[in-house]
Coordinates of C-alpha atoms in Angstrom, one line a residue:
M1 CA -59.7 -166.1 -23.0
D2 CA -63.4 -166.6 -22.1
K3 CA -66.4 -164.6 -23.2
N4 CA -66.3 -162.3 -20.1
T5 CA -62.7 -161.4 -20.7
Y6 CA -63.4 -160.4 -24.3
T7 CA -66.4 -158.4 -23.1
G8 CA -64.2 -156.6 -20.5
L9 CA -61.5 -155.8 -23.0
F10 CA -64.1 -154.4 -25.5
L11 CA -65.6 -152.2 -22.8
I12 CA -62.2 -150.9 -21.8
M13 CA -61.4 -150.0 -25.4
L14 CA -64.8 -148.3 -25.8
I15 CA -64.1 -146.2 -22.7
L16 CA -60.6 -145.2 -23.9
F17 CA -61.9 -144.2 -27.4
G18 CA -64.9 -142.4 -25.8
S19 CA -62.7 -140.4 -23.4
F20 CA -60.3 -139.5 -26.2
Y21 CA -63.0 -137.8 -28.3
L22 CA -65.1 -136.4 -25.4
M23 CA -62.2 -135.0 -23.4
R24 CA -59.9 -133.8 -26.1
P25 CA -59.2 -130.0 -26.0
S26 CA -61.0 -127.6 -28.3
E27 CA -59.2 -126.0 -31.3
A28 CA -59.0 -122.7 -29.4
D29 CA -57.3 -124.4 -26.4
I30 CA -54.8 -126.1 -28.8
K31 CA -53.9 -122.7 -30.4
K32 CA -53.6 -121.1 -27.0
E33 CA -51.2 -123.7 -25.8
K34 CA -49.1 -123.6 -29.0
A35 CA -48.9 -119.8 -28.6
R36 CA -47.8 -120.2 -24.9
I37 CA -45.1 -122.8 -25.9
H38 CA -43.9 -120.6 -28.8
Q39 CA -43.7 -117.5 -26.4
D40 CA -41.8 -119.6 -23.8
S41 CA -39.2 -120.6 -26.4
L42 CA -38.7 -117.0 -27.5
N43 CA -38.3 -115.9 -23.9
K44 CA -35.6 -118.5 -23.3
A45 CA -33.8 -117.3 -26.4
G46 CA -34.0 -113.7 -25.1
I47 CA -36.4 -112.7 -27.8
K48 CA -39.4 -110.5 -26.9
T49 CA -42.6 -110.1 -29.0
T50 CA -45.2 -107.3 -28.9
P51 CA -48.7 -108.1 -30.3
V52 CA -49.5 -106.2 -33.5
V53 CA -52.9 -104.5 -33.5
A54 CA -53.0 -103.8 -37.3
K55 CA -50.8 -104.1 -40.4
T56 CA -51.7 -100.7 -41.6
D57 CA -50.9 -97.2 -40.3
S58 CA -53.6 -97.4 -37.6
A59 CA -52.7 -96.4 -34.1
K60 CA -52.6 -98.6 -31.1
K61 CA -54.2 -97.7 -27.8
P62 CA -51.8 -95.7 -25.6
Q63 CA -49.6 -97.9 -23.5
V64 CA -48.9 -97.2 -19.9
I65 CA -45.2 -97.6 -19.4
D66 CA -43.4 -97.4 -16.1
S67 CA -41.0 -94.4 -16.0
A68 CA -38.1 -96.7 -15.0
V69 CA -38.6 -98.6 -18.3
L70 CA -38.5 -95.4 -20.3
K71 CA -35.3 -94.3 -18.7
S72 CA -33.6 -97.7 -19.3
A73 CA -31.6 -98.6 -22.4
F74 CA -33.7 -97.9 -25.5
G75 CA -36.7 -97.7 -23.1
A76 CA -38.4 -94.9 -25.1
A77 CA -38.4 -97.2 -28.2
T78 CA -40.6 -99.8 -26.5
V79 CA -43.5 -97.4 -27.0
G80 CA -44.8 -96.7 -30.5
T81 CA -47.4 -97.3 -33.2
E82 CA -46.6 -99.8 -35.9
Q83 CA -46.7 -98.6 -39.4
L84 CA -46.0 -100.5 -42.6
I85 CA -43.8 -98.8 -45.2
T86 CA -44.1 -100.1 -48.7
L87 CA -41.0 -100.4 -50.9
E88 CA -41.9 -101.2 -54.5
N89 CA -40.2 -101.7 -57.8
N90 CA -41.1 -103.6 -61.1
D91 CA -40.6 -107.0 -59.5
L92 CA -41.1 -106.7 -55.7
R93 CA -43.5 -105.2 -53.3
V94 CA -41.9 -105.2 -49.8
K95 CA -43.6 -104.0 -46.6
V96 CA -41.3 -102.9 -43.8
S97 CA -42.7 -102.5 -40.3
T98 CA -41.5 -99.7 -38.1
Q99 CA -41.6 -102.2 -35.2
G100 CA -38.1 -103.7 -35.6
A101 CA -37.6 -102.1 -39.0
R102 CA -38.0 -105.7 -40.3
V103 CA -39.3 -106.9 -43.6
Q104 CA -42.8 -108.1 -42.7
S105 CA -44.0 -109.3 -46.1
V106 CA -42.7 -109.8 -49.6
E107 CA -44.8 -110.1 -52.7
L108 CA -43.4 -111.1 -56.1
K109 CA -45.4 -109.0 -58.5
N110 CA -44.8 -111.0 -61.7
F111 CA -45.8 -114.4 -60.2
K112 CA -49.0 -115.9 -58.9
T113 CA -49.7 -118.8 -56.6
F114 CA -51.0 -122.1 -58.0
D115 CA -54.6 -120.8 -57.5
K116 CA -53.8 -117.4 -59.2
K117 CA -53.6 -115.3 -56.0
P118 CA -50.8 -112.7 -55.3
L119 CA -47.6 -114.6 -54.5
I120 CA -46.5 -113.6 -51.0
L121 CA -43.4 -115.4 -49.7
F122 CA -44.1 -114.6 -46.1
D123 CA -46.2 -112.2 -44.1
G124 CA -47.0 -111.4 -40.5
A125 CA -45.6 -111.2 -37.0
N126 CA -44.0 -114.7 -37.2
N127 CA -41.2 -113.2 -39.3
H128 CA -38.4 -111.6 -37.3
F129 CA -35.2 -109.8 -38.0
G130 CA -33.3 -108.2 -35.2
L131 CA -30.0 -107.5 -33.5
N132 CA -29.5 -109.2 -30.1
F133 CA -27.3 -107.5 -27.5
I134 CA -27.1 -106.5 -23.8
A135 CA -27.4 -102.9 -22.8
G136 CA -27.9 -101.6 -19.3
N137 CA -27.9 -105.2 -18.0
K138 CA -30.9 -105.9 -20.1
K139 CA -31.4 -108.2 -23.1
I140 CA -32.3 -106.2 -26.1
N141 CA -33.7 -107.4 -29.4
T142 CA -34.3 -104.7 -31.9
N143 CA -37.1 -106.7 -33.5
D144 CA -39.4 -105.5 -30.7
L145 CA -38.4 -101.8 -30.7
Y146 CA -39.9 -99.0 -32.7
F147 CA -37.8 -97.3 -35.4
K148 CA -38.5 -93.9 -37.0
P149 CA -38.6 -94.0 -40.8
S150 CA -37.3 -91.1 -42.9
A151 CA -40.2 -91.5 -45.4
T152 CA -43.7 -92.9 -45.5
G153 CA -43.5 -94.8 -48.8
L154 CA -41.3 -95.7 -51.6
N155 CA -41.9 -96.5 -55.3
V156 CA -38.8 -96.9 -57.4
T157 CA -40.6 -96.9 -60.7
G158 CA -38.9 -94.3 -63.0
H159 CA -35.8 -94.1 -60.7
D160 CA -32.5 -96.0 -60.7
S161 CA -32.7 -96.7 -57.0
Y162 CA -34.0 -95.3 -53.7
S163 CA -33.0 -95.6 -50.1
I164 CA -35.0 -95.3 -46.9
T165 CA -33.6 -95.1 -43.4
F166 CA -35.2 -96.5 -40.2
R167 CA -33.5 -95.1 -37.1
L168 CA -33.5 -96.5 -33.5
N169 CA -32.3 -93.7 -31.2
Y170 CA -30.4 -94.1 -27.9
S171 CA -29.4 -90.5 -27.8
A172 CA -29.0 -87.7 -30.3
T173 CA -25.6 -88.9 -31.3
Q174 CA -26.0 -92.7 -30.6
Y175 CA -28.3 -94.7 -32.8
I176 CA -28.8 -97.8 -35.0
D177 CA -29.8 -97.3 -38.6
Y178 CA -31.4 -99.8 -41.0
V179 CA -30.9 -98.4 -44.5
Y180 CA -32.9 -100.2 -47.2
T181 CA -32.0 -99.7 -50.8
L182 CA -34.1 -100.9 -53.7
S183 CA -33.3 -100.7 -57.4
A184 CA -35.8 -100.0 -60.2
K185 CA -36.0 -103.7 -61.1
G186 CA -34.7 -107.0 -59.8
Y187 CA -35.1 -109.2 -56.7
R188 CA -32.4 -107.7 -54.5
L189 CA -33.1 -105.5 -51.5
G190 CA -30.1 -104.0 -49.9
L191 CA -29.9 -103.6 -46.1
T192 CA -27.0 -101.7 -44.5
L193 CA -26.7 -101.8 -40.7
K194 CA -25.1 -98.8 -39.1
L195 CA -24.2 -98.7 -35.4
N196 CA -23.1 -95.3 -34.4
G197 CA -21.5 -94.4 -31.0
L198 CA -22.8 -97.5 -29.2
D199 CA -19.4 -98.9 -28.1
N200 CA -20.0 -97.9 -24.4
V201 CA -23.7 -98.9 -24.5
I202 CA -23.6 -102.4 -25.9
A203 CA -21.9 -104.9 -23.5
D204 CA -20.2 -107.0 -26.1
S205 CA -19.6 -104.4 -28.9
K206 CA -17.2 -106.7 -30.7
I207 CA -20.0 -108.9 -32.1
V208 CA -23.1 -108.0 -34.2
D209 CA -25.6 -110.8 -33.4
I210 CA -28.4 -111.2 -35.9
N211 CA -31.6 -113.2 -35.3
W212 CA -33.6 -113.9 -38.5
Q213 CA -36.6 -116.2 -38.9
S214 CA -39.4 -116.7 -41.4
S215 CA -42.5 -118.9 -41.8
M216 CA -42.7 -119.5 -45.5
L217 CA -46.2 -119.5 -47.0
K218 CA -47.6 -122.2 -49.4
T219 CA -47.4 -121.1 -53.0
E220 CA -47.7 -124.5 -54.9
K221 CA -50.5 -127.0 -55.4
D222 CA -49.0 -130.0 -53.6
M223 CA -47.8 -129.1 -50.1
T224 CA -46.1 -132.5 -49.7
M225 CA -43.9 -131.9 -52.8
E226 CA -43.3 -128.3 -51.8
R227 CA -42.0 -129.3 -48.4
Q228 CA -39.9 -132.0 -50.0
Y229 CA -37.9 -129.3 -51.7
S230 CA -37.8 -126.7 -49.0
T231 CA -35.2 -126.3 -46.3
V232 CA -32.3 -124.0 -45.2
Y233 CA -29.3 -123.9 -47.6
F234 CA -26.0 -122.1 -46.9
K235 CA -22.7 -121.5 -48.6
N236 CA -19.3 -120.9 -47.0
T237 CA -16.5 -118.7 -48.3
D238 CA -14.9 -121.9 -49.9
D239 CA -17.9 -122.1 -52.2
D240 CA -19.2 -125.3 -50.6
V241 CA -23.0 -125.4 -50.5
D242 CA -24.8 -127.5 -48.0
E243 CA -28.4 -127.8 -46.6
L244 CA -30.4 -129.0 -43.6
S245 CA -32.7 -132.0 -43.8
V246 CA -35.8 -131.8 -46.0
T247 CA -37.6 -134.7 -44.3
K248 CA -37.4 -133.8 -40.6
D249 CA -36.7 -131.0 -38.1
D250 CA -33.0 -130.2 -38.2
A251 CA -30.4 -127.9 -36.8
K252 CA -26.7 -127.1 -37.4
D253 CA -24.1 -124.9 -35.7
I254 CA -21.2 -123.7 -37.9
S255 CA -18.2 -122.0 -36.5
D256 CA -15.2 -123.5 -38.3
K257 CA -15.9 -121.6 -41.6
K258 CA -17.5 -118.3 -42.5
I259 CA -21.0 -118.5 -44.1
Q260 CA -21.4 -116.1 -47.1
W261 CA -25.2 -116.6 -47.5
V262 CA -28.1 -118.4 -45.9
S263 CA -31.2 -119.3 -47.9
F264 CA -34.7 -120.0 -46.6
K265 CA -35.4 -122.0 -49.8
Q266 CA -38.8 -123.2 -50.9
H267 CA -39.5 -125.4 -53.9
F268 CA -39.6 -122.6 -56.5
F269 CA -38.7 -119.4 -54.5
S270 CA -36.0 -118.4 -52.1
N271 CA -35.5 -115.9 -49.3
V272 CA -31.7 -115.3 -49.1
L273 CA -29.6 -113.2 -46.8
I274 CA -26.1 -112.4 -48.2
Y275 CA -23.1 -111.0 -46.4
K276 CA -20.1 -110.8 -48.7
D277 CA -17.4 -110.9 -45.9
G278 CA -19.1 -113.9 -44.3
F279 CA -20.8 -114.6 -41.0
T280 CA -18.2 -116.0 -38.5
K281 CA -20.7 -118.0 -36.5
S282 CA -24.0 -119.4 -37.6
S283 CA -26.8 -121.5 -36.0
L284 CA -29.4 -122.7 -38.4
H285 CA -32.7 -124.4 -37.8
V286 CA -35.6 -125.8 -39.8
S287 CA -38.9 -127.2 -38.4
L288 CA -42.1 -128.6 -39.8
D289 CA -45.6 -128.4 -38.4
T290 CA -47.7 -130.9 -40.4
A291 CA -50.9 -129.6 -38.9
N292 CA -50.2 -126.2 -40.5
K293 CA -51.8 -126.1 -43.9
T294 CA -50.7 -122.6 -44.9
E295 CA -47.0 -122.5 -43.9
V296 CA -44.5 -124.8 -45.6
K297 CA -41.8 -124.7 -43.0
Q298 CA -40.4 -122.5 -40.2
M299 CA -36.8 -121.5 -40.7
Q300 CA -34.4 -119.7 -38.4
A301 CA -30.8 -118.4 -38.4
S302 CA -28.7 -116.9 -35.7
L303 CA -25.7 -115.1 -37.3
Q304 CA -22.7 -113.3 -36.0
I305 CA -20.6 -110.6 -37.7
P306 CA -17.3 -109.3 -36.1
A307 CA -17.6 -105.6 -35.4
N308 CA -15.5 -103.1 -37.4
N309 CA -14.4 -99.6 -36.6
A310 CA -16.8 -98.0 -39.1
G311 CA -19.8 -99.8 -37.6
V312 CA -21.2 -100.3 -41.1
Y313 CA -22.4 -103.8 -42.3
P314 CA -23.8 -104.1 -45.9
L315 CA -26.2 -107.0 -46.3
D316 CA -28.4 -108.1 -49.2
F317 CA -31.7 -109.9 -49.4
Y318 CA -32.7 -111.9 -52.4
Y319 CA -36.4 -112.5 -52.8
G320 CA -37.0 -114.3 -56.1
P321 CA -37.5 -117.4 -58.2
N322 CA -35.3 -120.5 -58.1
E323 CA -34.6 -120.2 -61.8
F324 CA -31.0 -121.2 -62.9
K325 CA -30.2 -118.1 -65.0
V326 CA -31.7 -115.7 -62.4
L327 CA -29.9 -117.2 -59.5
K328 CA -26.6 -117.4 -61.4
A329 CA -26.9 -113.7 -62.3
Q330 CA -26.9 -112.9 -58.5
G331 CA -23.4 -114.3 -58.0
Y332 CA -22.2 -116.1 -54.9
N333 CA -23.2 -119.5 -56.5
L334 CA -26.8 -119.1 -55.5
D335 CA -27.8 -121.5 -58.3
K336 CA -26.1 -124.3 -56.3
Q337 CA -29.1 -124.5 -54.0
I338 CA -31.2 -126.1 -56.8
D339 CA -31.1 -129.8 -56.2
L340 CA -30.2 -131.6 -59.5
G341 CA -29.4 -134.9 -57.8
W342 CA -26.3 -136.5 -56.4
G343 CA -23.0 -137.7 -58.0
P344 CA -23.1 -138.3 -61.7
L345 CA -26.9 -137.3 -61.9
K346 CA -26.0 -133.7 -61.0
Y347 CA -23.4 -133.4 -63.8
I348 CA -25.6 -135.0 -66.4
N349 CA -28.4 -132.5 -65.6
K350 CA -26.1 -129.5 -65.3
Y351 CA -23.8 -129.9 -68.2
A352 CA -26.0 -131.9 -70.7
V353 CA -29.7 -131.8 -70.1
L354 CA -29.9 -128.2 -68.9
V355 CA -27.7 -126.9 -71.7
V356 CA -30.0 -128.6 -74.4
F357 CA -33.1 -127.4 -72.6
D358 CA -31.9 -123.8 -72.5
F359 CA -31.1 -124.0 -76.2
L360 CA -34.5 -125.3 -77.1
K361 CA -36.5 -122.9 -74.9
Q362 CA -35.0 -119.8 -76.5
F363 CA -37.2 -120.4 -79.6
G364 CA -40.3 -119.5 -77.6
W365 CA -42.1 -122.8 -78.2
N366 CA -44.6 -124.3 -75.8
Y367 CA -42.8 -126.3 -73.1
G368 CA -44.7 -129.4 -74.1
I369 CA -43.0 -129.1 -77.5
V370 CA -39.6 -128.4 -75.9
I371 CA -39.9 -131.6 -73.8
L372 CA -40.8 -133.5 -77.0
L373 CA -37.8 -132.2 -78.9
L374 CA -35.5 -132.8 -75.8
T375 CA -36.7 -136.5 -75.8
V376 CA -36.1 -136.9 -79.5
L377 CA -32.6 -135.5 -79.3
L378 CA -31.8 -137.8 -76.3
K379 CA -33.1 -140.8 -78.1
L380 CA -31.0 -140.0 -81.2
V381 CA -27.9 -139.8 -79.1
L382 CA -28.7 -143.1 -77.4
S383 CA -29.8 -144.9 -80.5
P384 CA -26.5 -146.8 -80.9
L385 CA -27.0 -148.3 -77.5
T386 CA -30.6 -149.1 -78.3
Y387 CA -29.5 -150.9 -81.5
K388 CA -26.8 -152.8 -79.7
S389 CA -29.3 -153.9 -77.0
Y390 CA -31.9 -155.0 -79.6
L391 CA -29.3 -156.9 -81.5
S392 CA -28.0 -158.8 -78.4
M393 CA -31.6 -159.7 -77.4
A394 CA -32.3 -160.9 -81.0
K395 CA -29.2 -163.2 -80.8
M396 CA -30.4 -164.6 -77.5
R397 CA -33.9 -165.2 -79.0
V398 CA -32.4 -167.1 -82.0
L399 CA -30.3 -169.2 -79.6
K400 CA -33.3 -170.1 -77.4
P401 CA -34.2 -173.4 -79.2
E402 CA -30.7 -174.7 -78.7
M403 CA -30.7 -173.6 -75.0
D404 CA -34.0 -175.5 -74.6
E405 CA -32.4 -178.6 -76.0
I406 CA -29.5 -178.2 -73.5
K407 CA -31.9 -177.8 -70.7
A408 CA -33.8 -180.9 -71.7
K409 CA -30.6 -182.9 -71.9
V410 CA -28.9 -181.7 -68.7
G411 CA -32.1 -181.2 -66.6
E412 CA -32.8 -178.5 -64.0
D413 CA -31.4 -180.5 -61.1
N414 CA -27.9 -179.3 -61.6
P415 CA -28.1 -175.5 -62.3
T416 CA -24.3 -175.1 -62.2
L417 CA -23.7 -177.7 -65.0
L418 CA -26.6 -176.1 -67.0
Q419 CA -24.9 -172.7 -66.8
Q420 CA -21.6 -174.2 -67.9
E421 CA -23.2 -175.6 -71.0
Y422 CA -24.9 -172.3 -71.7
M423 CA -21.6 -170.5 -71.4
K424 CA -20.0 -173.0 -73.9
L425 CA -22.9 -172.3 -76.3
Y426 CA -22.5 -168.5 -75.9
K427 CA -18.7 -168.8 -76.5
K428 CA -19.1 -170.9 -79.7
A429 CA -21.9 -168.7 -81.1
G430 CA -20.0 -165.5 -80.3
V431 CA -22.9 -164.2 -78.2
N432 CA -22.6 -162.0 -75.0
P433 CA -25.5 -162.9 -72.7
L434 CA -25.1 -159.5 -71.0
G435 CA -25.1 -157.6 -74.3
G436 CA -28.8 -156.8 -74.1
C437 CA -28.6 -155.6 -70.5
L438 CA -25.4 -153.5 -70.5
P439 CA -26.7 -150.8 -72.9
M440 CA -29.9 -150.5 -70.9
V441 CA -27.9 -150.2 -67.6
L442 CA -25.8 -147.4 -69.2
Q443 CA -29.0 -145.5 -69.9
L444 CA -30.3 -145.7 -66.3
P445 CA -28.3 -142.7 -65.0
I446 CA -30.1 -140.6 -67.6
V447 CA -33.5 -142.0 -66.5
F448 CA -32.8 -141.1 -62.9
A449 CA -31.3 -137.8 -63.8
F450 CA -34.6 -136.7 -65.3
L451 CA -36.3 -137.8 -62.1
R452 CA -34.4 -134.9 -60.4
F453 CA -34.4 -132.5 -63.3
F454 CA -38.1 -131.9 -63.9
P455 CA -39.2 -131.4 -60.3
A456 CA -36.5 -128.7 -59.9
L457 CA -37.2 -126.9 -63.2
F458 CA -38.7 -123.5 -62.5
E459 CA -39.6 -122.9 -66.1
L460 CA -42.3 -125.5 -66.1
R461 CA -44.2 -123.7 -63.3
G462 CA -47.6 -122.6 -64.5
E463 CA -47.0 -123.8 -68.0
S464 CA -49.8 -125.7 -69.6
F465 CA -49.9 -128.3 -72.4
L466 CA -52.9 -130.3 -73.6
W467 CA -55.1 -131.1 -70.5
M468 CA -52.1 -130.5 -68.2
K469 CA -52.6 -127.0 -66.6
D470 CA -49.2 -127.0 -64.8
L471 CA -46.3 -129.1 -66.0
S472 CA -44.5 -128.5 -62.7
T473 CA -47.1 -130.5 -60.7
Y474 CA -49.4 -133.5 -61.2
D475 CA -52.5 -133.3 -63.3
D476 CA -55.6 -134.4 -61.4
L477 CA -58.0 -134.9 -64.2
I478 CA -59.2 -138.1 -62.5
K479 CA -60.3 -137.2 -58.9
F480 CA -61.5 -139.9 -56.4
G481 CA -63.2 -137.6 -53.9
T482 CA -61.5 -139.6 -51.2
T483 CA -58.0 -140.6 -50.2
I484 CA -56.9 -144.1 -51.5
P485 CA -53.9 -145.7 -49.9
L486 CA -50.7 -145.3 -51.9
L487 CA -52.4 -143.3 -54.7
G488 CA -53.9 -140.3 -52.7
D489 CA -57.0 -138.4 -53.8
H490 CA -56.4 -138.5 -57.6
L491 CA -55.0 -140.4 -60.5
S492 CA -52.7 -138.5 -62.8
L493 CA -53.9 -139.1 -66.4
M494 CA -50.4 -138.6 -67.8
C495 CA -49.0 -141.0 -65.2
L496 CA -51.6 -143.5 -66.2
L497 CA -50.7 -143.2 -69.8
M498 CA -47.0 -143.5 -69.0
T499 CA -47.7 -146.7 -66.9
I500 CA -49.7 -148.3 -69.7
S501 CA -47.0 -147.5 -72.2
T502 CA -44.5 -149.1 -69.8
F503 CA -46.6 -152.3 -69.6
I504 CA -46.7 -152.4 -73.4
Y505 CA -43.0 -151.8 -73.7
T506 CA -42.3 -154.6 -71.2
Y507 CA -44.5 -157.0 -73.2
F508 CA -42.7 -156.3 -76.5
N509 CA -39.3 -156.4 -74.8
N510 CA -40.2 -160.0 -73.6
Q511 CA -41.1 -160.9 -77.2
I512 CA -37.8 -159.6 -78.5
S513 CA -35.6 -161.2 -75.8
G514 CA -37.6 -164.5 -75.6
A515 CA -37.9 -164.3 -71.8
T516 CA -39.7 -167.1 -70.1
G517 CA -40.7 -168.2 -66.6
Q518 CA -40.2 -165.7 -63.8
M519 CA -38.0 -163.4 -65.9
K520 CA -41.1 -162.9 -68.1
Y521 CA -43.1 -161.3 -65.3
I522 CA -40.4 -159.4 -63.3
G523 CA -40.5 -156.5 -65.8
Y524 CA -44.2 -155.9 -65.0
I525 CA -43.3 -154.9 -61.4
T526 CA -41.7 -151.6 -62.6
P527 CA -44.9 -150.0 -64.0
V528 CA -46.8 -150.9 -60.8
I529 CA -44.1 -149.1 -58.9
F530 CA -44.3 -146.1 -61.3
I531 CA -48.0 -145.5 -60.9
V532 CA -47.6 -145.5 -57.1
V533 CA -44.4 -143.4 -56.9
L534 CA -44.9 -141.0 -59.8
N535 CA -48.6 -140.2 -59.4
K536 CA -47.8 -137.1 -57.4
Y537 CA -44.7 -136.1 -59.5
P538 CA -44.8 -133.3 -62.1
S539 CA -46.9 -134.1 -65.2
G540 CA -43.9 -132.9 -67.2
L541 CA -41.8 -135.8 -65.9
N542 CA -44.5 -138.4 -66.7
Y543 CA -44.9 -136.8 -70.1
Y544 CA -41.2 -137.2 -70.8
Y545 CA -41.3 -140.9 -69.7
F546 CA -44.3 -141.5 -71.9
L547 CA -42.6 -139.9 -74.9
A548 CA -39.4 -141.9 -74.2
N549 CA -41.5 -145.2 -74.3
M550 CA -43.3 -144.2 -77.5
L551 CA -40.0 -143.2 -79.3
T552 CA -38.4 -146.5 -78.1
F553 CA -41.3 -148.4 -79.8
A554 CA -40.6 -146.5 -83.0
Q555 CA -36.9 -147.2 -82.8
Q556 CA -37.4 -150.9 -82.2
Y557 CA -39.8 -151.1 -85.1
L558 CA -37.2 -149.5 -87.4
I559 CA -34.4 -151.7 -86.1
R560 CA -36.6 -154.8 -86.5
L561 CA -36.9 -153.9 -90.2
M562 CA -33.1 -153.7 -90.4
V563 CA -32.3 -156.9 -88.5
D564 CA -33.0 -160.3 -90.1
D565 CA -33.3 -163.2 -87.6
K566 CA -32.4 -165.7 -90.4
K567 CA -29.1 -163.9 -91.1
I568 CA -28.3 -163.7 -87.3
H569 CA -29.0 -167.5 -87.1
A570 CA -26.8 -168.2 -90.1
Q571 CA -24.0 -166.0 -88.6
I572 CA -24.2 -167.9 -85.3
Q573 CA -24.0 -171.2 -87.1
E574 CA -20.9 -170.0 -88.9
N575 CA -19.3 -168.9 -85.6
K576 CA -20.0 -172.4 -84.1
K577 CA -18.2 -174.1 -87.0
K578 CA -15.0 -172.1 -86.5
P579 CA -12.2 -173.9 -84.6
E580 CA -11.3 -172.4 -81.3
D581 CA -8.5 -169.9 -81.7
K582 CA -5.7 -170.9 -79.4
T583 CA -3.9 -167.6 -80.0
A584 CA -7.0 -165.5 -79.1
K585 CA -6.6 -162.9 -76.5
K586 CA -6.8 -163.8 -72.9
K587 CA -10.3 -164.0 -71.5
S588 CA -11.5 -161.1 -69.5
G589 CA -11.1 -161.3 -65.7
F590 CA -14.8 -161.6 -65.2
A591 CA -15.3 -164.4 -67.7
A592 CA -12.3 -166.3 -66.3
K593 CA -13.6 -166.0 -62.8
M594 CA -17.1 -167.1 -63.8
E595 CA -15.8 -170.3 -65.5
E596 CA -13.5 -171.1 -62.5
Y597 CA -16.4 -170.6 -60.1
M598 CA -18.7 -172.9 -62.1
R599 CA -15.9 -175.5 -62.3
Q600 CA -15.5 -175.4 -58.6
Q601 CA -19.3 -175.7 -58.0
Q602 CA -19.4 -178.6 -60.4
Q603 CA -16.7 -180.4 -58.6
L604 CA -18.0 -179.7 -55.1
P605 CA -20.7 -182.4 -55.0
K606 CA -18.1 -185.0 -56.1
K607 CA -15.8 -184.2 -53.1
T608 CA -18.6 -184.4 -50.6
K609 CA -20.0 -187.8 -51.7

């Protein structure tokens, strides 16, 4: 292309970029359009919303309602003043709106957000809970109608429990009751739905159709990590727990099995709806708005209950921490929503690591000390494998001069023959070339298990140790003031120390094994990956990996004092002098196949000449 063409293309790009910035809509326009799209989606689903003037007991301006509307099904309930009724015990502060009799906000009184503010799971008009049905040829959603409370406030302190009823009247003898029950302590809020005398009013009175949705608020330091562990979980009556995607918008319809509970799960807290007899049909949805910096995710559930003669449906909400013992105490296998990894990792964490951790934490020590003792115990259990690995690497190091002689004699032009000669040497010396790798491979599941265990561990939340203010998230002692690709806006000091210790560990490992060439440098790739991947992971996890490296150094130092290279060399020479035992047991299938493969590879060039 000539100069004029380049100039023209440059001007076109300039115009495109200029028009993008000059003609882009304002923030107000963007919010207005989002609100319109949101309202359209609600209308299509048959859900109506009424703007809330205030969250307190303040009155709205009088609404002018057509008399025909007032005479229609539940028409009188479309007019009212929103009030927020507070239900409170030792652990929860719940605000219930008279509009829809829905839980509008929940505060966990004994916890704080990462920046020490009151911890509120959700709050505002974006949270819905209502019954959907058709009455008088009109779609009704109780979320939009005004209920009448039986009291103006509720504090359970000093009482065993307390109940408050919100009533939606159709007539004097026909109504819907929401009965909330709160105990003096705990994270459970009971909700009993009562439908009285509405069989001839509701078009399909055989189904109770519930629409429930929440926008979960940010409570943790790192929004990315919080979103990574937040989604909709559910359990069927066969005790199978499943979840929607954590990485993208997802939806699932379930009609083949009853769902006993649905959880709007965040990283460390959950909002769960339980129905013991099971929802017969469920439609679940989770979505993510990356532009929203205050809401983690938006979650929704459409649930159906078959109607019964009594018209009474007892439900339970759980608003609380994702702590193993607390969730387990609720029953219904709520603890299964804590992600401990897949396959064997889950069983290692649940039946080994968690058991030891619970034992250690009961002494009331700082969690930094608990992690240290956990690492020490783990290293003691794995010490036989560490010894075996070191011994095998020491044998390979002692054999290296003889392997170099074979390499000089055979040359590098025929790698198959070279490997055959190496195998002969290993066999005579009684050395297993994989002996140093296998013990390390057997330890890998434990390494990866901790990668899932620490991020899911509620107990570390808000716990400090040394300079780490919160072991459940990264320490950002080193701040860049700008975003750096792959690393982000900070460098975790504990992650840096862990990475340096891994470099040192790799260096000494190469000295022990006698690795040369490319193999000498492959191990240094791992710490580079660590500092990129683990920089945003919990400082408690990086602290564990750092301790594991340091304890491995100590173990190898002690083993080195116990292992004499001269004795190993003498033993190898003795093994080489022994005649081959013809009655020895048959070679393993792997060894036999390897020798056969090498023999075939050695003969192949001769056949093709």
